[in-house]
Every structure is written in C-alpha cells, then in structure tokens.
Amino acid sequence: MYAAGIDVGSTQTKCIVLDENRNICGRGLRMTGADVMKASRQVFEQACELAGIETHEVGYTIGTGYGRFRVATGDDQITEISCHAKGAVHLFPKTRTILDIGGQDTKAIRTNERGEVVDFCMNDKCAAGTGRFLAAAAEVMGMDVSEIGPASLQSTQKLKITNVCTVFVESEILNQLGRGKKREDILAGVHRSIAGRSASLLRRVGLDEELTFTGGVAKNPGMLDAVRTRTKLQVNASEDSQFMGALGAALFALERELAGANRQEVQS
Amino acid sequence: MSQSYLHQGSGQKLQRKLLGDWYQNLQEAPQRGEKVAYLFISGNIGELLQACGFHLVYPEVNALQCGIKKVAGPNILSAEDLGYSGDVCGYVKNDIGLLTGGNQMPQGTVLPPPDLLVCNYAGCATYLRWFEALAEFYQAEMVVVDVPYLRGTDGPTAEEKAYVERQLRELVTVCERITGQEFDPEAYRQAVARSAQTEDLWVDILQSAKRKPSPIDAYFEAVFFMAPIYVMRGTEACLDYYRAVKEEIDERVQRGIGPLAREEVRILMEGPPAWPHFRRFWEMFKKWGAVSVASTYSKVGGVWDLGFRHDPDRPFESMAEYMLGCYTNRNWGMRSDMLKSYAEEYEADALVIHSVKSCRSFSVGQADLREQFIREYDIPTLFIESDLADPRYFAEAQMKNRIDAFFEALKHRRVTAQV
Ligand code: SF4
C-alpha cells in the first residue's frame, strides 16, 4: 500500500511517496512553472519511479500548497499549514511550534501532539523578515544566499541591524560597511534581526517544547543558530525541510487509505 | 437552507421592517416634540425609559448597521481625522464619524439628537468615555448607572442589586424633569410583563439548537433575530415578532430543515461577528458544514437562557438583576463555565473564538479561555481575529487558512476514526 502527497508551491512543486509503514520511498521535485497540472503529474511520476512502483499502486493522493486544487491526481486537498504541522510532528514528535520561513512569507504554527494545527499566524502585508530579506542582504554584500549563513557564524562582534524592511536594509548595510564594520558581523546582525521578528510571530502562537524550522531558509545554518539563541528552544531542522508539506500531505493520505481499508474489512 | 418552506425568511423580513419603522419613528420624534434618550445595549433599560416617555437610540446598533452596510470604514476614518487613535473601539469611532457627518444612517434616517444620555455601564469601560464625548458634543445631560462588575461566582449580591435599583429610581426623577411628564408605573409594569413573555419565546428559539440537526444557526442567524429583543423589548410589536420567529423555527423543526443543507460540525461561537464582512465570514464556516449551536454574542443584551426573567411584580429589582447579569459583566470564570455547559448541552464538537480588536470587554481573557478549553476540556478550539466595525482588520487569506486548517483536522479525525 502506497500513498502520496503533492505540494504545489509558488516556485517549486514537490512530491513524497510513502509505504504503509510511513517510510519515505520516493521524492519528486521540479519548478512549478506555468502549468501546475503538468508539474504535479511530473513530480508524482518521478517519485513513483524512485520508489520503484507504478503510479496506479498509489491508493490515495492529497494535494497541498497554493496550487492544491489543480493537482492532477489528487483525491483531496489539505492546506499547507496542516501539512507542515503533520510532517514536522512525524519527523520530530516533540514539535509543538513550527517556524516556516519561505521566500515571501513567514509562518508560525502551533501544533498538538497529534500534529493538528492549534494556532497559526503569518507575516502580513510585506516581505520584511522573510527569505526575500536575506536575499536582498546577500545581494548588497555581493554574496550568494547560500554563503551568508555560514559567514555569519564567523562573527566576533555584536552589531545591531535595526531594519527588517527589505527596502531599507540595503542602505543600512552599506552604511555599516562604510563605517568599516566586518561583513560577518553585519550578517550576524541581519540574521538576528530576522530571528527577532520571527520570535514575535512565534510568541503570538505560543512557544512550547521543541521548535521545528521548515521552509527554504531552514537550510541556512546562520538562521538556525540565530533562532536557537533567540528562542532558547531545541530547534530541529531536517534535510527534508523543503519536502515537509508534501510529507504531511502524504501522511494524511496514508491515514485515509488505511482507514478506508479497515472499513472495507469490517464491512466484508 | 436545504429546501423551501412556508415561513421561510419571515423572521428576517419582519426584523427588517420592524427596525425600519423604528428608525422612521425616531426621525420624526423631535417634530412631535417628543424626547429622545441614548443608551447602550448591554443591560439596557428600554422599558423604563419608554415608560418615562422617551424614544430610544442605541449607538451600538447604529454602528453595527453601518458595519453591515459598509459605511463604518469611512466613518471610522473621519473620526481618526479628528484625532481618535487607532486603538479606540471601532463602534465609538463609527459613531463619532456618523454624527460629525450629519448623523444620517445608511438607509436614510437622520438620527435625532439626545435629550438624555444614559450610560447603563454594564461591563464596558469604553461606554463611559463614549457618552462623555457625546454629552460634550450635544451639550446633553448624561446619567451614569453604575453597574458593579460581577466578581464572585454566585451572581449579584443583595447589596449590589439594591445599589443598582436605587440608581434606577433616582434616574426616574431626572427623566420626569426632562420630559415634563410623569413616570407611568403601570405602563412600566406591563412592558416588563411583555418582556418576560418575549424572553420565554426567545429562549425556546435559542434552545431549539439542541436538536440534531439544529433548525437555527445560533450565531449567524441569531445575531439578526436578537435585534428586536435588544432594542424594543417590552413592546407589543416585539412580542409578536418572536411569536413569528418561533413559528418559522417550529416549521423548520417539523420539516427537519437546518440553516445549511447538511450539518457536519456543531460549533460554539464566542465573540462578536465581523460585521463589515459578515457574508464572507459566514461563508468560511458554511463551506465546512459548520452550524453554530450556541453563542455568547447572542447573549450580550441579556442572558435569559440561564433562567433570568424580568418580573412585573418586581419591575425595578428585576431590572437591576438583569443589568448585573449581562454577559460582559460576568467574570471569566462565569463566562467559561457558561461555554462549557453549552458544549455539553448542545453537544458541540468545537469552540470558535472570534477575537475582535475593538472590544476589550469581549477579548481580554479569550486567550486563556482557549488554553482552558484545549488543555482542560480537550475541546478543539479555534482562535481567529478581526474586528466588529473596522473593515481594515480583516485579513481574509490568513483567516481562511486558519479556519480551513482547523476544520480539516476535525474532518480528518472523523474520516480516520477507527471503526
Ligand atoms: S468596547 Fe466593546 S462593549 Fe464597549 S462599546 Fe466597544 S464594542 Fe461595545
């Protein structure tokens, strides 16, 4: 028995295939592009191929993410917040709070031990304090986004970056550089400033037990460190952090499939 | 609604007509030389003021009407232009914007100025400042009826009742001076008797929601059905109105009709609605087949389902009891006990808390309420935020996500429940 979850995000589409013991046996990933249906079909086929199964062996599929209603093979749709919570609690069972920093938005989710959403809160209006902000900072420094996290960890002097606004941060960074401040110190300040903003979002849903960090920015070690320092919590991040939504969707799908099978057994 | 039926919509239609007539009558009062009193909904003393010869204006009702008719936004902005801060209750700012703009309601009525402002101060500190501003603006006389907040668990004490009752009697002499008319105790007694009858009907209507499926949405529909018992309680027209609504609900029961085609989830609602986006707000719940079986907002004007009735044999004393027992005048222990008992009696699956930025009387304590329901009672609880008057505080996508995530968890639990 197999089940799949497909997460259609604004930039990437991801798929996870699970076997009946909840083991991940296939992953699929590609850019979403203009044709959502096609993207979802392709990641699904890719994941099945990796799992070494035929697509028809997958008994139940759930779509999530902004394009969830256009998943070609979906049996049902579930919001990405529910899926992130489900995936995070599956990988790190003590997770009660989830921080998801993506390119355009930051989400704080509180969950219970069943992986159900208890509360949810999102940055509103602008991209302040999101992945977009980090990208802007990297650009001003003439660095690649993947370099700024490790660089920030080299910092030796505490320096305060007050702006979280993507537009104004540029001039603040240039200003600091002009005053002869070190790159790594400025970058550490940038990471701390995002962590601070995320923490206030997290506090609105409540900080509890362990925090799991998901979304693209969770790959940045500088951010992980800054969030850990700021929240003083155990902070988890998985290699699969960008697949968290798809994983949650696949878990929902598997539970549905198992429940359906049980029901049939009882009836027959 | 799943099918059509004989009395369909009669409650709604009649409500609109009653309120329309009410406003019309108000507009003409000054020409007839009749006096006008302004007062608040929570623990209002409409029967008493009417027996003194006053017409009644409820600024809160005007504010919610402006909210639904989508003019609260501009009214609030003009109040902010005058210097009212973003933190002030949207109802107040709507009222200030309304009056400085000529006091014309969206449906056309021009509201008469007050001859008397009665701050029947039950559970909301903002009331006091609101009427102080109006008193200044209109140069009208203001009387505050101080209603002590309920702190204990056993309801109001004898001293508290006596304290409020004495103030009501003092108020009567003020009224007589302003209207130049003598208070009519017999008219008051009769009005109070009609109120008690009306309250019986209203409680029956609300409690019909104990059935499965519930014939009524005890929030999204009840907030309209409740208007007459708040603004014109004690009148013959009001009593007739609830007879008609009862007939409509009885017919729904007979035919097994509910507010939605299918009742999937039974919810309790705490907090006022998002008036400026009412339809869209309701849709977010309808989509999941969620029917409200009990709500606290439908009790802001009076908590009758827990047993209280106005009493024609003790018209002043029972009025004092009524004012003290208002929902927002109850402490949080009482409020959460009330919701807990609703959860049991109405067999609700979940609690939904709609926290509004404007109203501290409602919102302070709601976060703790949520914790209590989740942790102590293991009742799934959804917490969402917007406002009852200010359209700017409605983050639709965010709210929709939150509601969807909540109901999909409930649905998933059901679908996967072991057979
Ligand atoms: S604060 Fe609440 S109770 Fe007070 S006037 Fe505003 S909405 Fe009404």
Short mmCIF file of N, CA and C in Angstrom, two decimals, chain A residues 68 76-82 86 110 112 114 116-124 204-205 208 251-253 255-256 259 262-263 266, chain B residues 287-288 370-371 374-375 378 381-383 385 392 395 397-398 400-402 404-406 408-419:
data_model
loop_
_atom_site.label_atom_id
_atom_site.label_comp_id
_atom_site.label_asym_id
_atom_site.label_seq_id
_atom_site.Cartn_x
_atom_site.Cartn_y
_atom_site.Cartn_z
N ARG A 68 -3.05 23.50 -4.78
CA ARG A 68 -3.53 22.17 -4.41
C ARG A 68 -4.79 21.74 -5.14
N ASP A 76 -7.96 14.48 -2.50
CA ASP A 76 -8.46 15.52 -1.60
C ASP A 76 -7.38 16.58 -1.45
N GLN A 77 -7.75 17.73 -0.86
CA GLN A 77 -6.77 18.79 -0.66
C GLN A 77 -6.75 19.20 0.80
N ILE A 78 -5.58 19.54 1.28
CA ILE A 78 -5.42 19.99 2.67
C ILE A 78 -4.46 21.19 2.65
N THR A 79 -4.74 22.18 3.49
CA THR A 79 -3.90 23.40 3.48
C THR A 79 -2.46 23.08 3.87
N GLU A 80 -1.54 23.94 3.42
CA GLU A 80 -0.13 23.67 3.71
C GLU A 80 0.18 23.79 5.19
N ILE A 81 -0.56 24.64 5.92
CA ILE A 81 -0.24 24.73 7.35
C ILE A 81 -0.52 23.40 8.05
N SER A 82 -1.64 22.76 7.73
CA SER A 82 -1.93 21.46 8.33
C SER A 82 -0.86 20.45 7.94
N LYS A 86 1.75 18.41 10.34
CA LYS A 86 1.72 16.94 10.33
C LYS A 86 3.12 16.38 10.05
N ARG A 110 1.37 26.58 15.67
CA ARG A 110 1.43 25.81 16.90
C ARG A 110 0.65 24.53 16.67
N ASN A 112 -0.48 20.36 18.17
CA ASN A 112 -0.58 19.48 19.34
C ASN A 112 0.16 18.18 19.05
N ARG A 114 -0.86 15.43 18.20
CA ARG A 114 -1.38 14.69 17.05
C ARG A 114 -0.96 15.32 15.72
N GLU A 116 -1.98 18.27 14.82
CA GLU A 116 -3.05 19.15 14.34
C GLU A 116 -2.72 20.60 14.66
N VAL A 117 -3.15 21.49 13.79
CA VAL A 117 -2.86 22.91 13.99
C VAL A 117 -3.69 23.46 15.14
N VAL A 118 -3.02 24.07 16.10
CA VAL A 118 -3.73 24.71 17.20
C VAL A 118 -3.83 26.21 16.95
N ASP A 119 -2.77 26.77 16.40
CA ASP A 119 -2.84 28.19 16.06
C ASP A 119 -1.88 28.46 14.91
N PHE A 120 -2.12 29.57 14.27
CA PHE A 120 -1.34 29.87 13.09
C PHE A 120 -1.29 31.37 12.90
N CYS A 121 -0.19 31.84 12.45
CA CYS A 121 -0.02 33.26 12.31
C CYS A 121 1.01 33.52 11.21
N MET A 122 0.82 34.58 10.46
CA MET A 122 1.65 34.80 9.29
C MET A 122 2.05 36.27 9.23
N ASN A 123 3.22 36.56 8.67
CA ASN A 123 3.59 37.97 8.50
C ASN A 123 2.57 38.59 7.54
N ASP A 124 2.14 39.80 7.82
CA ASP A 124 1.22 40.34 6.85
C ASP A 124 1.85 41.48 6.06
N ARG A 204 3.22 34.92 19.33
CA ARG A 204 1.77 35.09 19.18
C ARG A 204 1.04 33.75 19.16
N VAL A 205 1.71 32.71 18.68
CA VAL A 205 1.04 31.40 18.72
C VAL A 205 1.44 30.63 19.98
N ASP A 208 6.54 26.49 22.67
CA ASP A 208 6.32 25.33 23.51
C ASP A 208 7.27 24.21 23.11
N LEU A 251 1.23 11.78 4.59
CA LEU A 251 0.81 11.12 5.83
C LEU A 251 -0.71 11.15 5.96
N PHE A 252 -1.30 12.31 5.66
CA PHE A 252 -2.76 12.39 5.69
C PHE A 252 -3.35 11.36 4.73
N ALA A 253 -2.75 11.28 3.54
CA ALA A 253 -3.26 10.38 2.51
C ALA A 253 -3.18 8.93 2.99
N GLU A 255 -3.12 7.80 6.08
CA GLU A 255 -4.11 7.54 7.14
C GLU A 255 -5.50 7.35 6.56
N ARG A 256 -5.83 8.14 5.56
CA ARG A 256 -7.13 7.98 4.91
C ARG A 256 -7.23 6.60 4.26
N ALA A 259 -7.60 3.90 6.85
CA ALA A 259 -8.95 3.91 7.44
C ALA A 259 -9.94 3.30 6.46
N ASN A 262 -9.53 -0.45 6.46
CA ASN A 262 -10.14 -1.02 7.67
C ASN A 262 -11.64 -1.15 7.54
N ARG A 263 -12.23 -0.07 7.02
CA ARG A 263 -13.67 -0.02 6.91
C ARG A 263 -14.16 -1.13 5.99
N VAL A 266 -14.11 -4.43 7.72
CA VAL A 266 -15.21 -4.61 8.66
C VAL A 266 -16.50 -4.92 7.92
N LYS B 287 -18.88 26.56 4.35
CA LYS B 287 -18.11 25.69 3.48
C LYS B 287 -17.80 24.34 4.14
N TRP B 288 -17.65 24.35 5.45
CA TRP B 288 -17.33 23.12 6.18
C TRP B 288 -18.56 22.49 6.82
N ARG B 370 -9.08 29.87 25.51
CA ARG B 370 -8.67 28.86 24.54
C ARG B 370 -7.80 27.79 25.21
N GLU B 371 -6.82 28.24 26.00
CA GLU B 371 -5.95 27.27 26.67
C GLU B 371 -6.76 26.32 27.54
N ILE B 374 -8.69 23.79 25.41
CA ILE B 374 -7.83 22.78 24.78
C ILE B 374 -7.24 21.85 25.83
N ARG B 375 -6.66 22.44 26.86
CA ARG B 375 -5.89 21.63 27.80
C ARG B 375 -6.76 20.93 28.84
N ASP B 378 -10.19 19.36 26.60
CA ASP B 378 -9.92 18.64 25.36
C ASP B 378 -10.99 18.89 24.30
N THR B 381 -10.42 23.93 19.77
CA THR B 381 -10.75 25.35 19.84
C THR B 381 -9.99 26.13 18.77
N LEU B 382 -10.74 26.93 18.07
CA LEU B 382 -10.17 27.75 17.01
C LEU B 382 -10.17 29.21 17.46
N PHE B 383 -9.06 29.89 17.25
CA PHE B 383 -8.94 31.29 17.66
C PHE B 383 -8.65 32.13 16.42
N GLU B 385 -8.95 36.25 14.59
CA GLU B 385 -9.02 37.66 14.97
C GLU B 385 -9.44 38.55 13.81
N ARG B 392 -10.66 47.30 8.18
CA ARG B 392 -9.23 47.13 7.88
C ARG B 392 -8.60 45.95 8.59
N ALA B 395 -8.03 40.13 7.73
CA ALA B 395 -7.02 39.54 6.84
C ALA B 395 -7.63 38.25 6.29
N ALA B 397 -7.23 36.09 3.71
CA ALA B 397 -6.49 34.87 3.37
C ALA B 397 -6.01 34.16 4.63
N GLN B 398 -5.50 34.96 5.54
CA GLN B 398 -4.99 34.43 6.79
C GLN B 398 -6.10 33.73 7.58
N LYS B 400 -8.96 32.59 6.47
CA LYS B 400 -9.47 31.44 5.74
C LYS B 400 -8.56 30.23 5.95
N ASN B 401 -7.26 30.46 5.85
CA ASN B 401 -6.29 29.40 6.08
C ASN B 401 -6.46 28.78 7.46
N ARG B 402 -6.63 29.67 8.41
CA ARG B 402 -6.74 29.24 9.80
C ARG B 402 -8.00 28.38 9.99
N ASP B 404 -9.74 26.81 7.62
CA ASP B 404 -9.63 25.57 6.86
C ASP B 404 -8.77 24.55 7.60
N ALA B 405 -7.63 25.01 8.12
CA ALA B 405 -6.74 24.08 8.82
C ALA B 405 -7.46 23.45 10.01
N PHE B 406 -8.29 24.25 10.66
CA PHE B 406 -8.99 23.74 11.84
C PHE B 406 -10.02 22.68 11.45
N GLU B 408 -10.26 21.02 8.66
CA GLU B 408 -9.75 19.81 8.00
C GLU B 408 -9.19 18.84 9.03
N ALA B 409 -8.67 19.36 10.14
CA ALA B 409 -8.21 18.45 11.20
C ALA B 409 -9.39 17.70 11.80
N LEU B 410 -10.50 18.43 12.04
CA LEU B 410 -11.69 17.76 12.58
C LEU B 410 -12.18 16.70 11.61
N LYS B 411 -12.21 17.08 10.33
CA LYS B 411 -12.70 16.14 9.32
C LYS B 411 -11.79 14.91 9.25
N HIS B 412 -10.47 15.17 9.26
CA HIS B 412 -9.53 14.05 9.15
C HIS B 412 -9.69 13.11 10.34
N ARG B 413 -9.90 13.69 11.52
CA ARG B 413 -10.10 12.84 12.70
C ARG B 413 -11.29 11.92 12.52
N ARG B 414 -12.36 12.49 11.95
CA ARG B 414 -13.57 11.69 11.75
C ARG B 414 -13.36 10.62 10.72
N VAL B 415 -12.78 11.05 9.58
CA VAL B 415 -12.61 10.11 8.48
C VAL B 415 -11.74 8.94 8.89
N THR B 416 -10.72 9.21 9.73
CA THR B 416 -9.79 8.14 10.05
C THR B 416 -10.11 7.48 11.39
N ALA B 417 -11.21 7.90 12.05
CA ALA B 417 -11.57 7.28 13.33
C ALA B 417 -11.71 5.78 13.10
N GLN B 418 -11.12 5.01 13.97
CA GLN B 418 -11.17 3.55 13.81
C GLN B 418 -12.60 3.05 13.91
N VAL B 419 -12.95 2.15 13.00
CA VAL B 419 -14.32 1.63 13.02
C VAL B 419 -14.39 0.36 13.84
#
